[in-house]
PDB file of C-alpha atoms in Angstrom:
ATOM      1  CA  UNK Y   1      10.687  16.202  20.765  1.00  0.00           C
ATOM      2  CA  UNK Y   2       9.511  12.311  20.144  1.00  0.00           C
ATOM      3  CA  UNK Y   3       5.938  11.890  19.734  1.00  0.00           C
ATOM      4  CA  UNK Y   4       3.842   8.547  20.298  1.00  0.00           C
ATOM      5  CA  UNK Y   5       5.582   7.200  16.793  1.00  0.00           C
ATOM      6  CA  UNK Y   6       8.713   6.883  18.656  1.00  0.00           C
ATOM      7  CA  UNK Y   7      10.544   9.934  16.593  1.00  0.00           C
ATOM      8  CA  UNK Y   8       9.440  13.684  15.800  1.00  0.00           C
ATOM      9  CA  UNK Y   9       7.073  15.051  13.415  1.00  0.00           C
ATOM     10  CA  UNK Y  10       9.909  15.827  10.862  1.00  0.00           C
ATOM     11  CA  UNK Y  11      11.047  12.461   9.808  1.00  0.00           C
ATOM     12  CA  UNK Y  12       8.176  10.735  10.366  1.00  0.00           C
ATOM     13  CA  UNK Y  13       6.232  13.049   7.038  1.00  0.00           C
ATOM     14  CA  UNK Y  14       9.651  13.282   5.101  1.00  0.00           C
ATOM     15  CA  UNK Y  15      10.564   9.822   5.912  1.00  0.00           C
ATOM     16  CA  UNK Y  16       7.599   7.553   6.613  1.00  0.00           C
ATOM     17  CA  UNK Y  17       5.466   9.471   4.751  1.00  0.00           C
ATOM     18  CA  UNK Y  18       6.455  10.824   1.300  1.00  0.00           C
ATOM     19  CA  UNK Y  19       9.169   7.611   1.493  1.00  0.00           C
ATOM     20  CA  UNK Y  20       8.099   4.879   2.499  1.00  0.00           C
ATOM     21  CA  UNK Y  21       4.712   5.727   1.856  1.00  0.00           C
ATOM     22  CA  UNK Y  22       5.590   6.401  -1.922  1.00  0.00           C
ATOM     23  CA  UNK Y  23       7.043   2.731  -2.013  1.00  0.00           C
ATOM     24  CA  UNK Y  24       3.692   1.562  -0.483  1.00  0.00           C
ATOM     25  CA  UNK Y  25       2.360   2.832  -3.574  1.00  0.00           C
ATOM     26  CA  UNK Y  26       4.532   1.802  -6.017  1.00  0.00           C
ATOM     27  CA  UNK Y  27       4.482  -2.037  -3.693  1.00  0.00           C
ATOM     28  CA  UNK Y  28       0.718  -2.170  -4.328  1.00  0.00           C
ATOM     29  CA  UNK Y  29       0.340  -1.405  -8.146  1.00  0.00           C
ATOM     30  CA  UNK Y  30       3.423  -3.699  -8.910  1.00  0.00           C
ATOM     31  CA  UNK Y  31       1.960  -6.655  -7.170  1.00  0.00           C
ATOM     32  CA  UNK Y  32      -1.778  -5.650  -8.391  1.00  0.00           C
ATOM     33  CA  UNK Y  33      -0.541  -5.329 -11.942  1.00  0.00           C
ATOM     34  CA  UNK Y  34       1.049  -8.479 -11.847  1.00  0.00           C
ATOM     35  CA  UNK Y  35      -1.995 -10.243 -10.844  1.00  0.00           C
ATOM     36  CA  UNK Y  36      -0.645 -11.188  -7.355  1.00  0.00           C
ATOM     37  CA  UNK Y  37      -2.606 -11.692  -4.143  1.00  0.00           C
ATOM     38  CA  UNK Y  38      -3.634  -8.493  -1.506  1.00  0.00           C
ATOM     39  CA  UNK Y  39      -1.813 -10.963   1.326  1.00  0.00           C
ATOM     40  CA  UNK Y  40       1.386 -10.337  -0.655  1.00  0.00           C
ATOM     41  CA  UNK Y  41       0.346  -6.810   0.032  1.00  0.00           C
ATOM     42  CA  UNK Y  42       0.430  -7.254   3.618  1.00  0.00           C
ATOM     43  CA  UNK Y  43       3.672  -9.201   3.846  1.00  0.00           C
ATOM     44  CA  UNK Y  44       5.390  -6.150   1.753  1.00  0.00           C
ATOM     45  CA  UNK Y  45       3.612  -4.163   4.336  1.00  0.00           C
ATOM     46  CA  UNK Y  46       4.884  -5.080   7.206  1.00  0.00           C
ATOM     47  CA  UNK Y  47       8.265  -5.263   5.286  1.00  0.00           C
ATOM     48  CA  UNK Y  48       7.832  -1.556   4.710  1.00  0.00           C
ATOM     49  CA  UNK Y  49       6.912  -1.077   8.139  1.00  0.00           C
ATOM     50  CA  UNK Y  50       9.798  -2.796   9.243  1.00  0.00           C
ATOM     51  CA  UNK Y  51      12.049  -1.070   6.844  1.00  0.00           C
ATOM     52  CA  UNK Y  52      10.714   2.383   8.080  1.00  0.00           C
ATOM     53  CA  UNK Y  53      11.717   1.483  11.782  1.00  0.00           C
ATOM     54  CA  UNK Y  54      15.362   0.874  10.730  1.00  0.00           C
ATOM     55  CA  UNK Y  55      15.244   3.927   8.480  1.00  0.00           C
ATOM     56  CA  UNK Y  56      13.996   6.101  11.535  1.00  0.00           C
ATOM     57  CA  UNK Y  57      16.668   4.754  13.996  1.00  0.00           C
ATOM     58  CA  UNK Y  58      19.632   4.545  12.077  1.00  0.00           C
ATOM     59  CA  UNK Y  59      19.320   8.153   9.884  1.00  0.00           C
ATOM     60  CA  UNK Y  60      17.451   9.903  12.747  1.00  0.00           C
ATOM     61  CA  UNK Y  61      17.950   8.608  16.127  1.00  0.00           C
ATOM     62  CA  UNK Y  62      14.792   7.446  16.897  1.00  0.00           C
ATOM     63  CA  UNK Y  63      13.687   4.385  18.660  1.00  0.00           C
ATOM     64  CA  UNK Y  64      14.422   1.430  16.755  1.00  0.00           C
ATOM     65  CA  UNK Y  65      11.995  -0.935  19.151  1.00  0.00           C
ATOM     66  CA  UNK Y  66       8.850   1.369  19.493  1.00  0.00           C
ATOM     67  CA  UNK Y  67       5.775  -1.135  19.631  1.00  0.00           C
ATOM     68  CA  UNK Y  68       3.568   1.628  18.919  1.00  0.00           C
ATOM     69  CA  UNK Y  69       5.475   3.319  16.315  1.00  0.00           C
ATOM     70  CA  UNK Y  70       5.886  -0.070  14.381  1.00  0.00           C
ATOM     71  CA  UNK Y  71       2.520  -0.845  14.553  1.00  0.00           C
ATOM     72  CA  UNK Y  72       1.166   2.494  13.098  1.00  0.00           C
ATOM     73  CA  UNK Y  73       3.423   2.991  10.610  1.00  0.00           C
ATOM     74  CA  UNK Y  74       3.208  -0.614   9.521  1.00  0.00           C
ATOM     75  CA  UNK Y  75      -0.951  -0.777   9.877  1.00  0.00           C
ATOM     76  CA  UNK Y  76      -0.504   3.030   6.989  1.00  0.00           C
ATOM     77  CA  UNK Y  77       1.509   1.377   5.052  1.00  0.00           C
ATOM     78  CA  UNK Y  78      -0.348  -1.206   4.632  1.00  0.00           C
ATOM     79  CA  UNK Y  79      -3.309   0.791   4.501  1.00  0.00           C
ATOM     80  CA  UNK Y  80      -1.616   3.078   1.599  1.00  0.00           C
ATOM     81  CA  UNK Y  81      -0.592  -0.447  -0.378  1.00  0.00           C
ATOM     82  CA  UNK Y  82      -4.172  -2.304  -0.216  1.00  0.00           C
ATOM     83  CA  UNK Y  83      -6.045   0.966  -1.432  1.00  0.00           C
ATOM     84  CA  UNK Y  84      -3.005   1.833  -4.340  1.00  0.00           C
ATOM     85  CA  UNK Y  85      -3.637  -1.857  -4.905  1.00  0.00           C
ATOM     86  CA  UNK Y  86      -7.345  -2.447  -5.358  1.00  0.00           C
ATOM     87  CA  UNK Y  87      -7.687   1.086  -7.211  1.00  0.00           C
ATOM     88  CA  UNK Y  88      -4.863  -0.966  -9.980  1.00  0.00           C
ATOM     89  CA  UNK Y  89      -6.398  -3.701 -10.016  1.00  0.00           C
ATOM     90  CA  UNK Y  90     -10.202  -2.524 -10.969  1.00  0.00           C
ATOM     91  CA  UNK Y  91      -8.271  -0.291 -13.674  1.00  0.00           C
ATOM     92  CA  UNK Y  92      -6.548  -3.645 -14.826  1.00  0.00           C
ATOM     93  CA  UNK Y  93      -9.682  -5.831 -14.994  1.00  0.00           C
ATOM     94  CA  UNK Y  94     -11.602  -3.669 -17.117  1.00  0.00           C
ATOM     95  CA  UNK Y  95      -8.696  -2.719 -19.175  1.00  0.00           C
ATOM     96  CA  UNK Y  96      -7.934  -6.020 -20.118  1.00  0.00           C
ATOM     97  CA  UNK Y  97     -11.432  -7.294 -20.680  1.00  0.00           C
ATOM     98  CA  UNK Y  98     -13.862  -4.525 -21.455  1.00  0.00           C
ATOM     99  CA  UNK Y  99     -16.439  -6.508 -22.933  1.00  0.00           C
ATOM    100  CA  UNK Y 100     -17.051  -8.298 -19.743  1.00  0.00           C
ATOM    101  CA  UNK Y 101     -16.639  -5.562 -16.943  1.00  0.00           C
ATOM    102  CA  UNK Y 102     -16.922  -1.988 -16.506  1.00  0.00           C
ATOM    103  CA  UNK Y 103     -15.968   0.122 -13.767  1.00  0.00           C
ATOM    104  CA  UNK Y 104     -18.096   0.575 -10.468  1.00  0.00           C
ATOM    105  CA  UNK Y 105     -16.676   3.205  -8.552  1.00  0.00           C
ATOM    106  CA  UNK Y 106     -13.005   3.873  -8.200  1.00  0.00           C
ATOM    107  CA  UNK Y 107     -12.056   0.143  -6.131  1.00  0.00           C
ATOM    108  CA  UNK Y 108     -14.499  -1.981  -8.084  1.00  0.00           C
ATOM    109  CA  UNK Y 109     -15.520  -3.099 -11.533  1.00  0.00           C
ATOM    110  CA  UNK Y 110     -19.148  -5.353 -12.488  1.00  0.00           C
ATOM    111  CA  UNK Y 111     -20.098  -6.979 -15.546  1.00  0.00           C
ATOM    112  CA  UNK Y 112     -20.788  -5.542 -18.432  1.00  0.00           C
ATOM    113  CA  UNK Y 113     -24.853  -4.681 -18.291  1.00  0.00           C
ATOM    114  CA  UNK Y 114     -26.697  -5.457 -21.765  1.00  0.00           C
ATOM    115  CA  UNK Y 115     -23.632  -7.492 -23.654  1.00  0.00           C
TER     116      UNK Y 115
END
């Protein structure tokens, strides 16, 4: 039974999901810890998402060339990179200079009130 993702519900969560969307994780706190850019993020997104496709057609049967499918999957795992991603990175900045930010919230940081 194919669903809207272009394969079923099985390999899309055991695939996709706990997968590829565990190397969306580990994607966006690699690239945030190494003080790179949130477009890299995308680009590795849509690698993932293109990845995922392959993955899906070649271990599973599923359709390799599913517009829909590709898009989704690419727009979560992008989604699951930017948000792994700006969670490191406001953990990094206050790590590594704690007398001139503090945290604000779990995606931010702000400067340090009263020196």
């Amino acid at each position: 039974m194919e669903t809207l993702l272009g394969t079923s519900i099985g390999p899309f969560i055991g695939l996709s999901l706990i997968l590829v969307g565990g190397a969306a994780v580990l994607t966006g706190h690699a690239l945030a810890v190494n003080w790179r850019s949130v477009w890299q993020v995308v680009a590795a997104g849509i690698g993932l998402g293109l990845l995922d496709r392959f993955l899906t057609y070649a271990l599973f049967g599923g359709a390799l060339l599913h517009p829909l499918g590709l898009v989704i999957h690419t727009l979560i795992f992008i989604g699951i990179a930017v948000v792994t991603f700006r969670v490191t990175r406001a953990h990094r900045m206050v790590l590594q200079y704690p007398w001139k930010y503090e945290r604000a919230g779990l995606f931010g940081w702000q400067e340090r009130r009263g020196g």
